[in-house]
Coordinates of C-alpha atoms in Angstrom, one line a residue:
M230 CA 17.8 -49.0 0.1
R231 CA 20.5 -51.3 -2.5
V232 CA 23.9 -49.7 -3.2
T233 CA 25.3 -48.4 -6.3
V234 CA 28.1 -47.9 -7.9
V235 CA 29.1 -44.1 -8.6
L236 CA 29.2 -44.2 -12.6
R237 CA 32.7 -41.5 -13.1
A238 CA 30.9 -39.0 -15.3
N239 CA 32.7 -35.6 -16.6
N240 CA 30.9 -32.9 -17.6
L241 CA 31.0 -32.5 -21.3
G242 CA 32.6 -28.9 -21.2
N243 CA 35.0 -29.4 -19.4
Q244 CA 35.6 -32.1 -20.6
F245 CA 35.7 -29.9 -24.7
K246 CA 37.8 -27.4 -23.0
F247 CA 40.6 -29.7 -21.3
Y248 CA 40.1 -32.1 -24.9
W249 CA 41.3 -28.6 -27.0
L250 CA 43.6 -27.6 -24.6
T251 CA 45.6 -30.7 -25.0
Q252 CA 45.4 -30.4 -28.2
A253 CA 46.5 -27.5 -29.3
R254 CA 49.5 -27.6 -27.2
R255 CA 50.4 -30.3 -30.0
K256 CA 53.5 -29.3 -32.5
I257 CA 53.8 -30.4 -35.8
R258 CA 56.0 -33.3 -36.4
E259 CA 58.3 -33.4 -39.4
D260 CA 57.8 -36.5 -40.7
G261 CA 60.6 -36.5 -43.4
T262 CA 58.9 -35.6 -46.6
R263 CA 59.8 -32.0 -46.8
A264 CA 63.2 -33.5 -47.1
A265 CA 62.4 -36.9 -49.6
L266 CA 61.1 -34.1 -51.8
E267 CA 64.1 -31.9 -51.8
A268 CA 66.6 -34.9 -52.6
K269 CA 64.2 -35.6 -55.8
G270 CA 65.2 -32.0 -57.0
I271 CA 61.4 -30.8 -56.0
H272 CA 61.1 -27.1 -54.3
A273 CA 58.7 -27.5 -51.5
V274 CA 57.4 -23.7 -51.4
N275 CA 55.1 -21.5 -49.2
P276 CA 51.5 -21.0 -50.5
K277 CA 51.6 -17.5 -49.2
E278 CA 53.7 -16.5 -52.1
F279 CA 51.3 -17.1 -55.2
L280 CA 47.7 -17.1 -54.0
T281 CA 46.9 -13.9 -53.1
P282 CA 43.0 -14.3 -50.6
A283 CA 39.7 -14.2 -51.5
Y284 CA 38.7 -11.6 -50.0
P285 CA 41.6 -8.9 -50.5
K286 CA 41.3 -6.7 -46.7
R287 CA 39.4 -2.8 -47.2
V288 CA 41.1 0.2 -45.5
L289 CA 38.0 2.6 -44.4
E290 CA 38.7 5.7 -45.5
A291 CA 35.8 7.3 -43.5
P292 CA 36.0 8.6 -40.5
I293 CA 34.4 6.2 -37.7
P294 CA 31.3 8.1 -36.2
P295 CA 30.7 8.5 -32.3
K296 CA 29.1 6.5 -29.7
L297 CA 25.4 7.0 -29.3
E298 CA 26.5 7.6 -25.4
E299 CA 29.3 10.7 -26.1
T300 CA 26.9 12.4 -28.8
F301 CA 23.7 12.3 -25.9
A302 CA 26.0 12.3 -22.9
T303 CA 25.0 14.9 -20.0
P304 CA 27.7 17.3 -19.8
P305 CA 30.2 17.0 -16.2
P306 CA 28.6 18.3 -13.0
V307 CA 31.5 20.9 -12.2
I308 CA 33.0 22.4 -9.8
R309 CA 31.3 25.8 -8.4
D310 CA 31.7 28.4 -5.8
T311 CA 27.7 28.9 -5.0
P312 CA 26.3 26.3 -3.8
C313 CA 22.8 24.4 -4.8
H314 CA 20.5 22.8 -3.8
V315 CA 19.6 19.6 -6.2
F316 CA 15.7 18.4 -5.6
T317 CA 15.7 15.2 -7.6
H318 CA 13.2 12.6 -7.5
R319 CA 14.8 9.9 -5.0
F320 CA 14.7 13.5 -3.0
S321 CA 11.7 13.0 0.7
P322 CA 10.0 15.9 1.5
I323 CA 10.2 15.1 5.1
G324 CA 8.0 18.4 6.6
G325 CA 5.3 16.5 3.3
L326 CA 2.5 19.1 1.4
A327 CA 3.5 21.3 4.2
Q328 CA 7.1 21.4 2.3
A329 CA 6.7 21.5 -0.4
Q330 CA 4.6 24.3 -0.9
L331 CA 6.7 26.5 0.7
I332 CA 9.3 25.2 -2.1
T333 CA 6.6 26.4 -4.3
N334 CA 5.0 29.3 -2.5
S335 CA 1.8 27.6 -2.7
L336 CA -1.1 27.3 -1.7
T337 CA -3.2 23.8 -1.5
R338 CA -7.2 23.5 -1.4
T339 CA -8.4 19.6 -0.7
T340 CA -9.8 19.2 -3.2
L341 CA -10.0 18.5 -7.9
P342 CA -11.7 21.6 -9.6
Q343 CA -15.5 21.1 -10.3
T344 CA -15.4 20.9 -13.8
I345 CA -13.3 17.9 -13.5
A346 CA -15.2 16.7 -10.1
D347 CA -18.4 17.2 -12.1
Y348 CA -17.5 15.3 -15.2
A349 CA -15.4 12.5 -12.9
A350 CA -19.0 11.7 -11.8
T351 CA -21.7 12.5 -14.1
G352 CA -19.6 9.7 -15.9
D353 CA -20.2 7.0 -13.6
G354 CA -23.1 5.8 -15.5
D355 CA -22.0 4.6 -18.6
A356 CA -19.2 2.5 -18.4
S357 CA -20.2 -0.5 -17.4
D358 CA -18.7 -2.1 -20.7
I359 CA -15.2 0.4 -20.5
N360 CA -14.9 -0.4 -17.1
E361 CA -14.3 -4.1 -18.5
R362 CA -11.9 -2.8 -20.7
V363 CA -10.2 -1.2 -17.3
K364 CA -10.1 -4.8 -16.1
E365 CA -8.5 -6.9 -18.6
A366 CA -5.8 -3.4 -19.1
I367 CA -4.7 -4.4 -15.5
L368 CA -4.2 -8.4 -15.9
H369 CA -2.6 -8.1 -19.1
A370 CA -0.1 -5.6 -17.0
H371 CA 0.2 -7.3 -14.3
L372 CA 0.4 -11.2 -14.3
L373 CA -0.7 -11.9 -18.0
D374 CA 2.7 -9.8 -19.4
T375 CA 4.8 -12.8 -20.9
F376 CA 8.4 -10.8 -19.5
Q377 CA 10.3 -11.6 -17.1
E378 CA 12.4 -10.0 -15.1
R379 CA 14.7 -11.0 -11.8
L380 CA 13.5 -9.0 -9.0
P381 CA 15.1 -7.8 -6.4
R382 CA 15.3 -9.4 -3.5
I383 CA 12.5 -8.8 0.0
H384 CA 15.0 -7.7 2.7
D385 CA 12.1 -8.3 6.3
A386 CA 14.0 -7.3 9.0
I387 CA 11.4 -7.2 11.6
N388 CA 9.8 -9.7 11.0
N389 CA 12.0 -12.0 9.2
P390 CA 15.5 -10.0 10.2
G391 CA 18.7 -12.3 8.5
W392 CA 15.9 -14.3 6.6
V393 CA 17.4 -15.1 2.6
F394 CA 14.1 -15.2 1.3
P395 CA 14.1 -17.0 -2.7
I396 CA 15.1 -15.1 -5.7
E397 CA 12.6 -14.2 -7.9
Y398 CA 11.4 -13.4 -11.0
G399 CA 8.4 -12.1 -12.8
I400 CA 7.1 -8.0 -14.1
P401 CA 9.3 -6.4 -12.9
L402 CA 7.3 -2.7 -11.4
C403 CA 8.3 -0.1 -13.4
R404 CA 6.8 -1.7 -16.3
K405 CA 3.5 -2.9 -14.3
H406 CA 3.2 0.7 -15.1
K407 CA 4.6 1.6 -18.4
T408 CA 2.0 -0.3 -19.3
L409 CA -1.0 -0.1 -17.5
T410 CA -0.9 3.8 -17.6
Y411 CA -0.1 3.2 -21.8
Q412 CA -3.3 1.1 -22.1
L413 CA -5.5 3.6 -19.9
L414 CA -4.1 6.5 -22.8
L415 CA -5.1 4.4 -26.0
L416 CA -8.1 3.4 -24.1
L417 CA -9.0 7.2 -22.9
D418 CA -8.1 8.5 -26.6
Q419 CA -11.4 6.0 -28.0
V420 CA -13.7 7.2 -26.0
E421 CA -12.6 11.1 -25.7
S422 CA -12.3 11.8 -29.2
C423 CA -10.6 15.4 -28.3
G424 CA -7.1 13.5 -27.2
L425 CA -6.9 12.8 -30.7
E426 CA -5.1 16.2 -32.1
R427 CA -2.2 15.6 -28.4
Q428 CA 0.7 14.4 -28.9
L429 CA 2.9 11.4 -26.5
V430 CA 6.0 12.1 -24.8
E431 CA 7.9 9.3 -22.6
D432 CA 10.5 9.7 -20.5
T433 CA 10.5 12.9 -20.5
S434 CA 13.4 14.9 -18.4
T435 CA 12.9 18.5 -17.1
A436 CA 16.0 20.2 -15.4
V437 CA 15.1 24.8 -13.7
M438 CA 17.6 26.7 -12.0
L439 CA 15.0 29.7 -9.5
N440 CA 16.2 31.1 -6.5
H441 CA 14.2 30.8 -3.6
G442 CA 15.3 34.1 -1.8
D443 CA 19.1 33.7 -1.4
R444 CA 19.3 30.3 -1.5
L445 CA 20.3 28.5 -5.3
M446 CA 18.1 25.5 -6.2
Q447 CA 17.5 23.3 -9.4
L448 CA 15.2 20.4 -9.4
M449 CA 15.4 17.3 -12.0
H450 CA 13.1 15.2 -12.7
D451 CA 11.0 12.9 -14.7
A452 CA 8.5 11.4 -16.5
A453 CA 7.3 8.6 -17.6
Y454 CA 4.8 10.4 -19.7
L455 CA 4.3 13.8 -21.5
V456 CA 1.1 14.8 -22.8
S457 CA 0.8 18.1 -24.5
S458 CA -1.9 20.1 -26.6
P459 CA -2.3 22.3 -29.1
R460 CA -4.7 24.5 -26.7
P461 CA -2.9 25.5 -23.0
L462 CA -5.3 24.4 -20.8
P463 CA -7.2 27.5 -19.0
P464 CA -6.9 28.8 -15.3
M465 CA -8.4 27.1 -12.8
A466 CA -8.9 30.5 -11.2
S467 CA -9.3 34.1 -12.2
P468 CA -6.6 36.2 -11.3
E469 CA -9.1 38.1 -8.3
E470 CA -9.9 34.3 -6.5
V471 CA -5.9 33.7 -6.7
R472 CA -5.2 37.8 -5.7
A473 CA -7.4 36.8 -2.8
A474 CA -6.1 33.8 -2.1
S475 CA -2.9 35.3 -1.8
E476 CA -4.2 37.9 0.8
S477 CA -6.7 36.1 3.3
E478 CA -4.3 32.9 3.7
G479 CA -1.2 32.3 5.0
M480 CA 2.0 29.6 4.1
P481 CA 2.2 27.2 6.5
D482 CA 5.1 27.4 9.4
L483 CA 7.9 24.9 9.7
Y484 CA 9.8 26.0 12.7
P485 CA 12.5 25.2 13.7
M486 CA 12.5 23.1 10.5
S487 CA 13.9 24.2 6.9
P488 CA 12.2 24.0 3.6
F489 CA 15.1 22.6 2.4
I490 CA 15.8 20.1 4.8
N491 CA 16.6 16.0 3.6
C492 CA 18.6 18.2 0.5
R493 CA 22.3 19.5 0.8
A494 CA 23.0 21.5 -0.8
R495 CA 26.5 20.8 -3.8
T496 CA 29.1 22.6 -5.3
S497 CA 29.3 20.1 -8.1
Y498 CA 26.0 19.8 -9.8
S499 CA 25.6 21.2 -14.1
E500 CA 23.7 24.3 -14.1
E501 CA 21.8 22.6 -18.5
E502 CA 17.8 23.5 -18.3
R503 CA 15.9 21.1 -20.1
Y504 CA 12.5 20.6 -20.9
G505 CA 10.5 17.3 -23.0
V506 CA 9.7 19.1 -25.5
T507 CA 11.4 22.0 -27.2
S508 CA 8.3 22.8 -29.5
S509 CA 6.5 26.7 -27.9
Q510 CA 3.7 24.9 -30.5
L511 CA 2.6 23.1 -28.0
H512 CA 1.3 22.9 -24.4
P513 CA 2.0 20.8 -21.5
H514 CA -1.5 19.0 -20.5
T515 CA -1.0 15.6 -18.2
V516 CA 2.2 15.1 -16.6
F517 CA 2.4 10.6 -15.2
I518 CA 4.8 10.4 -13.3
H519 CA 6.1 6.6 -11.4
H520 CA 6.9 5.6 -8.7
N521 CA 9.3 3.0 -9.1
Q522 CA 10.5 2.5 -5.9
P523 CA 8.9 -1.1 -4.5
Y524 CA 10.5 -0.8 -1.0
M525 CA 10.2 2.9 0.1
P526 CA 6.6 3.5 1.3
H527 CA 5.5 7.4 1.6
Q528 CA 2.8 8.7 3.7
E529 CA 0.0 10.3 1.7
D530 CA 1.2 13.9 2.8
T531 CA 4.6 12.9 2.0
F532 CA 3.0 11.0 -1.7
T533 CA 1.7 14.7 -2.1
G534 CA 4.3 16.8 -1.6
M535 CA 6.2 15.0 -3.7
S536 CA 3.4 16.1 -6.6
L537 CA 3.7 19.3 -5.7
L538 CA 7.3 19.2 -7.0
Y539 CA 6.8 17.6 -9.8
A540 CA 4.3 19.2 -11.0
F541 CA 6.1 22.6 -10.2
S542 CA 8.8 21.7 -11.8
H543 CA 7.5 21.4 -15.3
A544 CA 5.3 24.5 -15.7
A545 CA 8.4 26.0 -14.4
A546 CA 10.3 25.0 -17.2
Y547 CA 8.2 25.3 -19.5
A548 CA 7.2 28.9 -18.3
K549 CA 10.6 30.0 -18.3
L550 CA 12.5 28.3 -21.6
I551 CA 9.2 27.6 -23.7
R552 CA 7.3 31.1 -23.0
K553 CA 10.7 32.3 -22.1
D554 CA 8.9 34.1 -19.2
P555 CA 10.7 36.3 -16.6
I556 CA 11.1 35.9 -13.1
G557 CA 8.7 37.0 -11.9
D558 CA 4.2 37.4 -11.8
L559 CA 3.0 35.7 -15.4
D560 CA 0.9 37.4 -17.5
E561 CA -0.9 34.9 -17.9
P562 CA -0.8 31.1 -15.5
I563 CA 0.4 27.4 -17.0
T564 CA -2.1 25.9 -15.6
V565 CA -0.4 21.3 -15.2
Q566 CA -2.2 18.4 -13.9
V567 CA -0.4 15.6 -12.6
V568 CA -1.4 12.1 -12.1
H569 CA 1.4 10.4 -9.2
I570 CA 1.2 6.3 -9.7
N571 CA 2.5 3.5 -7.1
R572 CA 1.8 0.7 -7.2
Q573 CA -2.1 0.8 -7.1
R574 CA -2.7 3.9 -5.8
Y575 CA -3.8 7.0 -7.7
H576 CA -2.5 10.7 -7.0
F577 CA -4.6 13.3 -9.0
G578 CA -3.5 17.3 -9.6
V579 CA -4.0 19.8 -10.9
F580 CA -1.2 22.8 -10.8
Q581 CA -1.8 26.7 -11.5
L582 CA 2.0 28.5 -12.1
N583 CA 0.6 32.5 -11.5
T584 CA 4.8 33.2 -10.7
L585 CA 8.1 32.4 -10.2
N586 CA 8.7 34.6 -7.7
L587 CA 10.2 32.5 -4.7
N588 CA 11.3 35.2 -2.5
P589 CA 9.4 34.8 0.8
A590 CA 8.4 37.7 2.7
T591 CA 10.9 39.6 4.7
S592 CA 8.7 40.8 7.3
D593 CA 4.4 41.8 8.1
A594 CA 4.8 45.2 6.4
A595 CA 6.4 43.7 2.8
P596 CA 3.8 43.6 0.7
T597 CA 1.2 40.6 -0.5
T598 CA 3.7 37.9 -2.7
T599 CA 1.1 35.6 -5.4
R600 CA 0.8 32.6 -4.7
N601 CA 0.6 29.7 -7.5
L602 CA -2.2 26.7 -6.0
F603 CA -2.2 23.6 -6.0
W604 CA -5.9 21.1 -6.2
T605 CA -5.0 18.0 -5.1
Q606 CA -7.3 15.0 -2.9
P607 CA -6.9 11.6 -1.0
W608 CA -5.1 9.3 -2.6
E609 CA -7.4 6.6 -4.6
T610 CA -6.7 3.3 -4.9
L611 CA -6.7 1.2 -7.9
F612 CA -7.7 -2.5 -6.7
D613 CA -7.4 -4.4 -4.2
T614 CA -5.3 -7.6 -5.5
C615 CA -3.9 -8.8 -8.5
K616 CA -3.1 -12.3 -8.6
F617 CA -3.9 -16.2 -9.6
K618 CA -5.3 -18.3 -7.4
V619 CA -5.9 -21.9 -8.7
G620 CA -4.3 -21.0 -11.5
K621 CA -6.8 -18.2 -12.7
P622 CA -5.6 -14.6 -12.8
V623 CA -8.1 -13.7 -10.2
L624 CA -8.7 -8.7 -10.0
E625 CA -10.6 -8.6 -6.6
G626 CA -11.6 -4.9 -5.5
Y627 CA -11.9 -3.0 -8.3
N628 CA -12.5 1.4 -8.4
P629 CA -14.5 2.1 -10.7
K630 CA -14.0 6.1 -9.8
V631 CA -10.0 6.3 -10.5
F632 CA -10.5 6.3 -14.9
S633 CA -13.7 8.5 -14.7
L634 CA -10.9 11.4 -12.6
L635 CA -9.1 10.1 -15.4
R636 CA -11.2 10.4 -18.0
G637 CA -11.7 13.9 -16.4
L638 CA -9.0 14.9 -16.6
H639 CA -8.4 13.8 -19.8
V640 CA -10.7 16.5 -21.6
Q641 CA -9.8 19.6 -19.9
G642 CA -8.6 22.4 -22.4

């Protein structure tokens, strides 16, 4: 190999900074011009004495508006005497669906309501063209989006302990979820005309405080999209069915665990209550929840329990803040549909709020408490893989049942 001489190359940025620093320290030398002019009787005048600036400074008399962060900031938490169990999106029910049932005083059904299942079954035959459009939406959201961002680092402590994976750039998971959900909602509005009169709200926040026995709890959950309808959803179970289920079916037993396990009581919290839509003319229809934590895998039972908590918090906040229902049994039940998304896994559920009374019965002789109802089913996988192969976008294992179930939820009400 030939040996060459290394040239002394300088970085242009560092060279310019050094040149600017050295030239800024230079002082103007006195060359005798002022003395020569004054010797001839010519007086040197400072130009600032007779020249006015072209653009004089104007004093702003109007007050400066406050910053947006200060205007819309949430009130800071205050230290209070009564501790409160705060459930947020970071809460993971260790007991799964059974723990969520005890928190929300709900009974579960292992299948979706018959009206939704029937419509999803009848809509599978004429969806060949629609399924192609759904596949295009999946490819656009997961592969063909030009947005690039630094992705979180991968940590594999079991298979590769101590190994530092390279930095990757791509489409973040939250953007994939939002893009795909929005395009599916647009496709649903084009296929089913019933959604044209509904309103879609993005990034809503819900907070509600309730008493659970002798404890105080607060549920604070966000929704990626909240679909509101001018007509409320019909109840999926009649009052007679609710009464019969409350009397015949029992609640799960987690002894010796408490229903509030994995949720410590706080003394610093805010008592603010809010709901995503403040209009009494709009009723909750479907809540879309995005699980944007890529490296927190959950079991299916835990995932279902989280869906129940989200549906209960939105229904309870609407009943307490918009409908002004008292704490107790509701005159008219509130039905809310929930779609929980984690990557390509979709969980569908329907929740019917019958009561806000969460006090458990103290003895067998106590009167039967009205229960809430939650219809659920095992999660469905939208697709298996969606990636580039030999430079081409490839989608494998597409499941058309997911969009059929979305159509079944969309036509309700």
